[in-house]
Short mmCIF file of C-alpha atoms and ligand atoms in Angstrom, two decimals:
data_model
loop_
_atom_site.label_atom_id
_atom_site.label_comp_id
_atom_site.label_asym_id
_atom_site.label_seq_id
_atom_site.Cartn_x
_atom_site.Cartn_y
_atom_site.Cartn_z
CA UNK A 8 -0.16 0.06 0.23
CA UNK A 9 0.81 3.70 -0.73
CA UNK A 10 3.23 5.20 2.39
CA UNK A 11 2.16 8.74 3.44
CA UNK A 12 4.38 11.09 4.70
CA UNK A 13 2.79 14.17 6.34
CA UNK A 14 4.86 17.00 7.15
CA UNK A 15 2.77 20.43 9.14
CA UNK A 16 4.05 23.59 8.21
CA UNK A 17 5.60 25.56 5.60
CA UNK A 18 8.51 27.79 6.77
CA UNK A 19 11.94 26.99 6.19
CA UNK A 20 11.83 23.75 7.93
CA UNK A 21 8.76 21.84 6.63
CA UNK A 22 9.46 23.51 2.86
CA UNK A 23 13.43 21.89 2.95
CA UNK A 24 11.94 18.64 4.62
CA UNK A 25 9.60 18.21 2.16
CA UNK A 26 11.71 18.95 -0.92
CA UNK A 27 14.61 16.56 0.35
CA UNK A 28 12.64 14.24 1.03
CA UNK A 29 11.15 14.20 -2.04
CA UNK A 30 14.88 13.79 -4.16
CA UNK A 31 15.53 10.98 -1.80
CA UNK A 32 12.55 9.19 -2.80
CA UNK A 33 12.13 10.02 -6.22
CA UNK A 34 12.15 6.82 -7.39
CA UNK A 35 9.31 5.35 -5.19
CA UNK A 36 7.43 8.18 -5.66
CA UNK A 37 7.78 7.91 -9.88
CA UNK A 38 6.19 4.07 -9.05
CA UNK A 39 3.59 5.52 -7.10
CA UNK A 40 4.67 3.88 -3.82
CA UNK A 41 5.24 7.08 -1.84
CA UNK A 42 3.21 10.52 -1.27
CA UNK A 43 4.35 13.56 0.24
CA UNK A 44 1.88 16.02 1.73
CA UNK A 45 2.41 19.48 3.24
CA UNK A 46 -0.07 21.20 4.90
CA UNK A 47 0.58 24.94 5.93
CA UNK A 48 -2.31 27.52 7.38
CA UNK A 49 -0.10 30.27 5.12
CA UNK A 50 -0.55 30.60 0.94
CA UNK A 51 2.92 32.45 1.26
CA UNK A 52 6.14 32.08 2.66
CA UNK A 53 8.04 34.59 4.68
CA UNK A 54 11.72 34.98 5.11
CA UNK A 55 11.83 36.20 8.39
CA UNK A 56 15.33 37.76 8.66
CA UNK A 57 14.08 39.87 6.73
CA UNK A 58 12.13 41.87 8.96
CA UNK A 59 15.07 43.19 10.39
CA UNK A 60 16.02 44.49 7.09
CA UNK A 61 12.23 46.57 7.56
CA UNK A 62 12.99 47.72 11.25
CA UNK A 63 15.96 49.79 9.27
CA UNK A 64 14.15 50.88 6.49
CA UNK A 65 16.61 49.00 4.08
CA UNK A 66 13.33 47.36 2.71
CA UNK A 67 9.44 47.00 2.71
CA UNK A 68 9.78 43.02 2.73
CA UNK A 69 7.96 42.25 -0.49
CA UNK A 70 10.95 40.54 -1.64
CA UNK A 71 11.27 38.38 1.45
CA UNK A 72 7.74 37.07 0.67
CA UNK A 73 6.83 34.60 -2.02
CA UNK A 74 4.17 31.99 -2.73
CA UNK A 75 4.02 28.72 -0.66
CA UNK A 76 3.57 26.36 -3.82
CA UNK A 77 6.19 27.97 -6.20
CA UNK A 78 8.96 26.63 -3.29
CA UNK A 79 8.19 23.13 -3.18
CA UNK A 80 8.75 20.58 -6.50
CA UNK A 81 5.73 19.34 -7.98
CA UNK A 82 5.81 15.90 -6.88
CA UNK A 83 4.74 17.55 -3.51
CA UNK A 84 1.02 17.68 -2.66
CA UNK A 85 0.20 21.10 -1.03
CA UNK A 86 -3.01 22.39 0.46
CA UNK A 87 -3.10 25.46 2.76
CA UNK A 88 -5.15 23.61 6.07
CA UNK A 89 -4.61 24.48 9.11
CA UNK A 90 -3.99 21.91 11.86
CA UNK A 91 -5.37 21.28 14.77
CA UNK A 92 -5.50 18.21 16.27
CA UNK A 93 -2.95 15.28 16.23
CA UNK A 94 -3.77 11.43 16.91
CA UNK A 95 -0.16 9.88 16.96
CA UNK A 96 -2.13 6.14 17.86
CA UNK A 97 -4.80 6.39 15.08
CA UNK A 98 -2.06 8.24 12.62
CA UNK A 99 -3.66 11.59 11.52
CA UNK A 100 -3.65 15.14 12.03
CA UNK A 101 -7.12 17.29 11.23
CA UNK A 102 -7.62 20.11 9.97
CA UNK A 103 -9.69 22.60 11.23
CA UNK A 104 -11.84 22.38 7.40
CA UNK A 105 -12.42 19.19 9.40
CA UNK A 106 -10.07 17.19 6.78
CA UNK A 107 -8.29 14.21 8.00
CA UNK A 108 -4.54 13.92 6.93
CA UNK A 109 -3.26 10.26 7.59
CA UNK A 110 0.57 9.92 7.68
CA UNK A 111 3.27 6.57 7.83
CA UNK A 112 5.27 9.52 8.98
CA UNK A 113 5.58 12.31 10.06
CA UNK A 114 7.02 15.72 10.54
CA UNK A 115 5.40 18.44 12.71
CA UNK A 116 7.53 21.94 11.64
CA UNK A 117 5.20 24.55 12.96
CA UNK A 118 7.63 26.99 14.34
CA UNK A 119 7.31 29.46 17.26
CA UNK A 120 5.36 32.73 17.56
CA UNK A 121 5.63 36.15 19.25
CA UNK A 122 4.05 35.99 22.73
CA UNK A 123 4.45 39.51 24.38
CA UNK A 124 1.13 39.59 26.51
CA UNK A 125 3.10 36.72 28.91
CA UNK A 126 4.92 40.13 30.08
CA UNK A 127 2.55 42.33 31.59
CA UNK A 128 2.34 45.83 29.42
CA UNK A 129 4.88 44.70 26.98
CA UNK A 130 2.39 44.39 24.18
CA UNK A 131 1.46 48.10 24.35
CA UNK A 132 4.77 49.70 25.69
CA UNK A 133 7.27 47.62 23.44
CA UNK A 134 8.54 46.67 20.36
CA UNK A 135 9.84 43.87 18.18
CA UNK A 136 11.41 43.14 14.66
CA UNK A 137 10.30 39.79 14.81
CA UNK A 138 6.96 39.77 12.92
CA UNK A 139 6.77 42.40 9.53
CA UNK A 140 3.96 44.30 11.38
CA UNK A 141 6.13 44.65 14.37
CA UNK A 142 9.47 45.84 12.52
CA UNK A 143 7.19 47.93 10.53
CA UNK A 144 6.04 50.36 13.18
CA UNK A 145 9.40 50.11 14.44
CA UNK A 146 10.75 51.53 11.39
CA UNK A 147 8.57 54.55 12.05
CA UNK A 148 9.93 54.87 15.37
CA UNK A 149 13.58 54.93 14.05
CA UNK A 150 12.88 56.58 11.46
CA UNK A 151 11.70 60.12 13.67
CA UNK A 152 13.71 59.67 17.08
CA UNK A 153 15.96 62.91 17.05
CA UNK A 154 16.92 61.99 21.09
CA UNK A 155 16.40 60.16 23.77
CA UNK A 156 17.06 56.21 25.02
CA UNK A 157 16.08 53.06 23.15
CA UNK A 158 15.98 49.95 25.18
CA UNK A 159 16.98 47.03 24.35
CA UNK A 160 15.74 44.13 26.03
CA UNK A 161 15.79 40.16 25.97
CA UNK A 162 13.50 37.57 26.68
CA UNK A 163 14.32 33.61 27.54
CA UNK A 164 11.43 30.92 27.06
CA UNK A 165 10.68 29.74 31.06
CA UNK A 166 11.65 26.05 30.12
CA UNK A 167 15.40 25.86 30.90
CA UNK A 168 17.91 25.78 28.73
CA UNK A 169 15.69 26.94 25.57
CA UNK A 170 16.58 29.96 23.54
CA UNK A 171 14.44 32.19 22.66
CA UNK A 172 14.37 33.07 18.35
CA UNK A 173 17.43 33.87 16.57
CA UNK A 174 19.74 33.72 19.54
CA UNK A 175 22.11 36.61 17.94
CA UNK A 176 19.33 38.47 16.60
CA UNK A 177 19.19 41.39 19.01
CA UNK A 178 23.34 41.94 19.08
CA UNK A 179 22.81 42.34 15.70
CA UNK A 180 20.10 44.60 15.55
CA UNK A 181 21.76 46.74 18.74
CA UNK A 182 24.81 46.92 15.84
CA UNK A 183 22.37 47.84 13.21
CA UNK A 184 20.59 50.66 15.24
CA UNK A 185 23.60 51.93 15.33
CA UNK A 186 24.95 52.39 12.10
CA UNK A 187 21.28 53.50 11.20
CA UNK A 188 21.44 56.22 14.08
CA UNK A 189 24.58 57.22 12.84
CA UNK A 190 23.97 57.19 9.08
CA UNK A 191 20.43 59.94 10.36
CA UNK A 192 23.63 62.17 11.93
CA UNK A 193 21.26 61.53 15.07
CA UNK A 194 23.87 58.96 17.14
CA UNK A 195 25.07 61.59 19.46
CA UNK A 196 21.90 62.24 20.83
CA UNK A 197 20.58 59.39 21.52
CA UNK A 198 21.18 56.25 23.95
CA UNK A 199 21.57 52.69 23.15
CA UNK A 200 21.57 51.31 26.28
CA UNK A 201 21.69 46.77 25.23
CA UNK A 202 20.75 44.24 28.58
CA UNK A 203 20.77 41.34 28.95
CA UNK A 204 18.68 38.98 31.47
CA UNK A 205 20.13 37.33 34.72
CA UNK A 206 19.87 33.84 33.25
CA UNK A 207 20.38 32.85 29.34
CA UNK A 208 20.33 29.21 28.79
CA UNK A 209 23.75 28.15 30.36
CA UNK A 210 24.73 31.62 31.38
CA UNK A 211 24.39 33.47 34.17
CA UNK A 212 25.06 37.39 34.23
CA UNK A 213 26.54 37.68 30.91
CA UNK A 214 25.70 39.47 27.78
CA UNK A 215 24.74 36.26 25.32
CA UNK A 216 23.43 33.01 25.71
CA UNK A 217 27.15 31.44 25.00
CA UNK A 218 30.29 32.12 27.11
CA UNK A 219 32.83 33.42 24.17
CA UNK A 220 30.77 35.31 22.96
CA UNK A 221 29.34 37.06 26.22
CA UNK A 222 33.16 37.93 26.37
CA UNK A 223 34.10 39.64 23.60
CA UNK A 224 30.92 41.70 23.24
CA UNK A 225 31.68 44.57 25.69
CA UNK A 226 34.25 45.82 24.01
CA UNK A 227 32.74 45.23 20.67
CA UNK A 228 29.33 47.05 22.40
CA UNK A 229 32.15 50.04 23.47
CA UNK A 230 33.44 50.57 20.43
CA UNK A 231 30.10 52.17 19.15
CA UNK A 232 29.42 53.42 22.24
CA UNK A 233 26.82 51.66 22.99
CA UNK A 234 25.86 51.10 26.83
CA UNK A 235 25.72 47.73 28.11
CA UNK A 236 24.18 45.57 31.56
CA UNK A 237 23.46 42.71 32.33
CA UNK A 238 21.49 41.38 35.05
CA UNK A 239 17.64 43.23 33.90
CA UNK A 240 14.85 40.23 33.31
CA UNK A 241 12.16 42.15 32.09
CA UNK A 242 9.09 41.59 34.66
CA UNK A 243 7.19 44.76 33.56
CA UNK A 244 6.84 47.55 31.60
CA UNK A 245 4.42 50.90 32.12
CA UNK A 246 3.09 52.10 28.42
CA UNK A 247 2.17 55.31 29.41
CA UNK A 248 5.41 56.47 32.39
CA UNK A 249 8.06 54.72 29.13
CA UNK A 250 9.45 52.71 32.37
CA UNK A 251 10.85 49.15 31.92
CA UNK A 252 10.73 46.92 35.11
CA UNK A 253 13.17 43.75 36.29
CA UNK A 254 12.55 40.91 38.24
CA UNK A 255 16.14 42.25 39.89
CA UNK A 256 14.30 45.39 41.17
CA UNK A 257 15.97 48.07 38.87
CA UNK A 258 13.84 50.46 36.64
CA UNK A 259 14.94 51.90 33.71
CA UNK A 260 13.06 54.88 31.49
CA UNK A 261 12.96 54.98 27.74
CA UNK A 262 11.99 56.26 24.62
CA UNK A 263 12.11 53.53 22.66
CA UNK A 264 11.93 49.55 23.76
CA UNK A 265 13.29 47.52 21.11
CA UNK A 266 12.66 44.30 23.04
CA UNK A 267 13.10 40.41 22.46
CA UNK A 268 9.85 39.04 23.87
CA UNK A 269 9.19 36.17 24.92
CA UNK A 270 8.50 32.99 22.80
CA UNK A 271 6.45 30.20 22.95
CA UNK A 272 5.13 27.01 20.02
CA UNK A 273 2.59 27.62 17.71
CA UNK A 274 -1.34 27.19 19.31
CA UNK A 275 -1.94 23.50 17.19
CA UNK A 276 1.32 22.29 19.04
CA UNK A 277 0.16 24.03 22.93
CA UNK A 278 -2.55 22.17 22.33
CA UNK A 279 -1.77 18.81 21.36
CA UNK A 280 -0.71 17.72 24.81
CA UNK A 281 2.60 16.65 23.02
CA UNK A 282 4.46 18.82 25.44
CA UNK A 283 4.83 19.34 28.74
CA UNK A 284 7.14 21.84 28.57
CA UNK A 285 6.90 25.18 31.53
CA UNK A 286 3.89 27.70 31.58
CA UNK A 287 2.60 25.55 28.38
CA UNK A 288 5.37 27.18 26.07
CA UNK A 289 4.75 23.61 24.60
CA UNK A 290 8.13 22.86 22.90
CA UNK A 291 8.03 19.55 21.53
CA UNK A 292 10.31 16.69 23.57
CA UNK A 293 12.82 16.05 20.79
CA UNK A 294 15.22 13.15 20.53
CA UNK A 295 18.39 15.39 20.12
CA UNK A 296 20.52 12.93 17.30
CA UNK A 297 17.51 11.37 15.95
CA UNK A 298 14.97 14.04 15.79
CA UNK A 299 11.87 11.55 16.61
CA UNK A 300 9.39 13.58 19.16
CA UNK A 301 10.54 11.16 22.02
CA UNK A 302 8.22 8.10 22.52
CA UNK A 303 6.92 8.98 18.79
CA UNK A 304 8.26 6.17 16.41
CA UNK A 305 7.22 7.71 13.47
CA UNK A 306 6.89 11.28 14.34
CA UNK A 307 9.63 13.49 13.57
CA UNK A 308 10.40 17.09 14.15
CA UNK A 309 12.65 20.45 13.51
CA UNK A 310 13.12 23.71 13.24
CA UNK A 311 11.81 26.45 16.17
CA UNK A 312 9.20 23.59 17.62
CA UNK A 313 11.67 21.78 19.11
CA UNK A 314 12.82 21.77 22.54
CA UNK A 315 16.96 21.17 21.67
CA UNK A 316 19.86 23.42 23.47
CA UNK A 317 20.64 25.24 19.91
CA UNK A 318 19.37 28.57 18.33
CA UNK A 319 16.28 28.98 16.74
CA UNK A 320 17.76 29.77 13.55
CA UNK A 321 17.36 28.71 9.80
CA UNK A 322 21.12 27.93 9.70
CA UNK A 323 19.93 25.42 12.70
CA UNK A 324 17.47 23.70 10.39
CA UNK A 325 19.63 23.60 7.23
CA UNK A 326 21.79 21.15 9.01
CA UNK A 327 18.74 19.32 10.54
CA UNK A 328 16.47 18.58 7.28
CA UNK A 329 19.02 16.03 6.41
CA UNK A 330 18.79 14.24 9.65
CA UNK A 331 15.03 14.03 8.92
CA UNK A 332 15.10 13.31 5.30
CA UNK A 333 17.64 10.90 5.43
CA UNK A 334 16.08 8.81 8.52
CA UNK A 335 12.77 8.60 7.32
CA UNK A 336 13.91 7.47 3.52
CA UNK A 337 16.02 4.67 5.54
CA UNK A 338 12.94 3.90 7.66
CA UNK A 339 10.75 3.48 4.53
CA UNK A 340 13.91 1.55 2.53
CA UNK A 341 15.37 -0.65 5.21
CA UNK A 342 13.44 -0.34 8.03
CA UNK A 343 15.36 1.98 10.54
CA UNK A 344 17.05 5.62 10.72
CA UNK A 345 20.96 6.12 9.73
CA UNK A 346 21.75 9.83 10.56
CA UNK A 347 22.22 11.77 14.33
CA UNK A 348 21.95 15.44 14.62
CA UNK A 349 25.06 16.70 16.17
CA UNK A 350 23.68 19.76 17.19
CA UNK A 351 25.44 21.87 13.82
CA UNK A 352 24.55 25.75 13.58
CA UNK A 353 25.52 27.48 10.48
CA UNK A 354 24.89 31.42 9.85
CA UNK A 355 26.56 34.49 9.08
CA UNK A 356 25.06 37.43 12.02
CA UNK A 357 24.32 41.18 10.40
CA UNK A 358 26.78 42.77 12.76
CA UNK A 359 26.17 45.94 11.55
CA UNK A 360 24.79 47.81 8.12
CA UNK A 361 27.63 46.46 6.26
CA UNK A 362 29.53 43.87 8.33
CA UNK A 363 29.13 40.11 8.69
CA UNK A 364 30.15 37.34 11.08
CA UNK A 365 30.27 34.04 9.89
CA UNK A 366 29.00 31.66 12.61
CA UNK A 367 28.94 27.94 13.99
CA UNK A 368 28.82 25.37 16.15
CA UNK A 369 27.45 22.29 17.76
CA UNK A 370 26.01 20.37 20.94
CA UNK A 371 29.84 20.33 22.25
CA UNK A 372 31.76 23.58 20.64
CA UNK A 373 30.26 27.45 21.51
CA UNK A 374 30.62 29.32 18.59
CA UNK A 375 34.01 31.13 18.76
CA UNK A 376 33.47 34.81 17.57
CA UNK A 377 35.68 36.09 14.86
CA UNK A 378 35.78 39.31 13.12
CA UNK A 379 32.79 40.42 11.08
CA UNK A 380 33.73 41.39 7.64
CA UNK A 381 32.94 43.70 4.02
CA UNK A 382 32.98 39.60 2.71
CA UNK A 383 30.76 37.83 5.16
CA UNK A 384 28.44 40.85 4.74
CA UNK A 385 28.33 39.96 0.61
CA UNK A 386 27.62 36.64 1.43
CA UNK A 387 24.99 37.73 4.14
CA UNK A 388 23.41 39.55 1.34
CA UNK A 389 23.37 37.18 -0.38
CA UNK A 390 21.53 34.79 1.26
CA UNK A 391 19.09 37.77 1.64
CA UNK A 392 18.52 38.20 -2.02
CA UNK A 393 18.38 34.60 -3.42
CA UNK A 394 20.28 31.82 -1.86
CA UNK A 395 17.85 31.58 1.06
CA UNK A 396 15.21 30.87 -1.74
CA UNK A 397 16.97 27.96 -3.42
CA UNK A 398 18.03 26.79 0.42
CA UNK A 399 14.16 26.11 0.46
CA UNK A 400 14.00 24.72 -2.56
CA UNK A 401 16.44 22.15 -1.57
CA UNK A 402 18.93 23.16 -4.12
CA UNK A 403 21.65 24.13 -1.28
C1 FAD B 293 13.96 38.98 12.65
C2 FAD B 293 14.60 37.68 12.63
C3 FAD B 293 16.07 37.27 12.45
C4 FAD B 293 16.23 36.25 12.06
N1 FAD B 293 17.84 35.85 12.03
C5 FAD B 293 18.11 34.69 11.47
C6 FAD B 293 19.58 34.57 11.20
O1 FAD B 293 20.45 35.84 10.58
N2 FAD B 293 19.72 33.52 10.87
C7 FAD B 293 19.16 32.33 10.80
O2 FAD B 293 19.75 30.93 10.66
N3 FAD B 293 17.69 32.34 11.50
C8 FAD B 293 17.37 33.42 11.83
N4 FAD B 293 16.15 33.61 11.99
C9 FAD B 293 15.94 32.28 12.13
C10 FAD B 293 14.87 31.78 11.34
O3 FAD B 293 13.57 32.41 10.53
C11 FAD B 293 13.69 30.88 11.99
O4 FAD B 293 14.46 30.10 12.61
C12 FAD B 293 13.23 29.88 10.83
O5 FAD B 293 12.43 31.11 9.93
C13 FAD B 293 12.27 28.62 11.36
O6 FAD B 293 11.57 28.04 10.54
P1 FAD B 293 10.31 26.98 11.31
O7 FAD B 293 10.09 26.25 9.72
O8 FAD B 293 10.53 26.39 12.13
O9 FAD B 293 9.32 28.08 11.85
P2 FAD B 293 8.60 29.02 10.15
O10 FAD B 293 9.34 29.89 9.50
O11 FAD B 293 7.71 29.98 11.63
O12 FAD B 293 7.46 28.30 9.63
C14 FAD B 293 5.78 27.66 10.34
C15 FAD B 293 5.17 27.62 9.37
O13 FAD B 293 4.17 25.84 10.17
C16 FAD B 293 2.66 27.22 10.00
N5 FAD B 293 2.00 26.56 10.49
C17 FAD B 293 1.85 27.02 12.35
N6 FAD B 293 0.94 26.42 12.67
C18 FAD B 293 0.36 26.09 11.98
C19 FAD B 293 -0.59 24.90 11.67
N7 FAD B 293 -1.41 24.95 13.04
N8 FAD B 293 -1.89 24.48 10.66
C20 FAD B 293 -0.40 24.51 9.80
N9 FAD B 293 0.69 25.23 9.55
C21 FAD B 293 1.05 25.72 10.42
C22 FAD B 293 3.16 28.33 9.22
O14 FAD B 293 2.07 29.15 8.65
C23 FAD B 293 4.61 28.67 8.84
O15 FAD B 293 4.26 28.38 8.17
C24 FAD B 293 15.61 35.56 12.21
C25 FAD B 293 14.23 35.45 12.58
C26 FAD B 293 13.23 36.27 13.00
C27 FAD B 293 11.69 36.73 13.54
#
């Protein structure tokens, strides 16, 4: 009987994995033995890092959106459906429309979402660049500010050892902001204050979630006149008075609060009963090597929804997708998975408007910071302008 692979989520993780699976399993697909279906609740596919450039007026965002169908190989079935229910005993996912999608193998790739409401006052008083709407709002504020203070705050999930989306993004945007305000000629009248919470994954009282980067950041920030302070865990915002309060008992006034909000898994996963993460955050319990959901032999997961201690980043997914695709292909052909994920993350951080820093790390080794360069920026630009779409199609 035809075997069915179902992928839920048409973002970076779902799209790359669907295309990689279609390539690996082409002979079986051609013979009508295997069928791949991807369902997603959006017609569009967003290149999420593009929002950062929108925040600094470098893009309106249109070039960072593609029609989801256009990114998938023609052999993949695609339907716009909102998954609402999962039955792992009877192997099906149910959609809001009532349609049931049965599977032999399931890949859960529904990402995560910003949840500013989890901190009192943050929705009203704060801004963030993690969504296109938020970035557009922020762009207007960055364009108009002439004096005062931009306060940067970073929030981590409550579940231990889980990062927020894209660990380096708060650093990238703080330095981009310095460049942007310098270009506008208003930097000397505006204080940029970067703060970091007391506990950030395994680091305590640092400026970043890994020790080696945390140690070099003070010099980087000092060089740009960016003020920095650790031990500021945002607990409350007074939107009227424009004051941010910390769990450590401090208060800081701001003109603009650029915050990394709390992140949680999407509703479908939070309500699936598959996660026991703290505060109903919904992170999927994931085997760090096979990338299977723990306790479920035919369900894989990757991307921002997992509970692994690695960055929630495209540069992570790029290395996870082959593990998932190889393992499913091998299970179908031979009855056992063959690949293990080693925690590899490779990315180019945008350290300012025209400087790129290559970074890589895995479960064993932290990022070793290297000087950022114009060449790094060139590669990052290439990724933004087109390499990403090739990567999503499984070509890079
Ligand atoms: C501002 C910003 C900057 C970033 N910078 C970088 C960077 O420099 N480098 C880097 O590597 N990464 C970066 N990232 C992170 C990267 O973009 C994410 O890690 C990546 O997009 C996550 O992919 P994903 O597929 O797991 O989730 P998503 O891309 O969010 O995709 C999830 C998909 O699931 C769908 N979905 C959700 N719920 C359902 C449902 N119930 N039913 C059906 N479909 C559903 C959604 O519509 C979406 O298509 C950045 C992110 C942001 C926001």
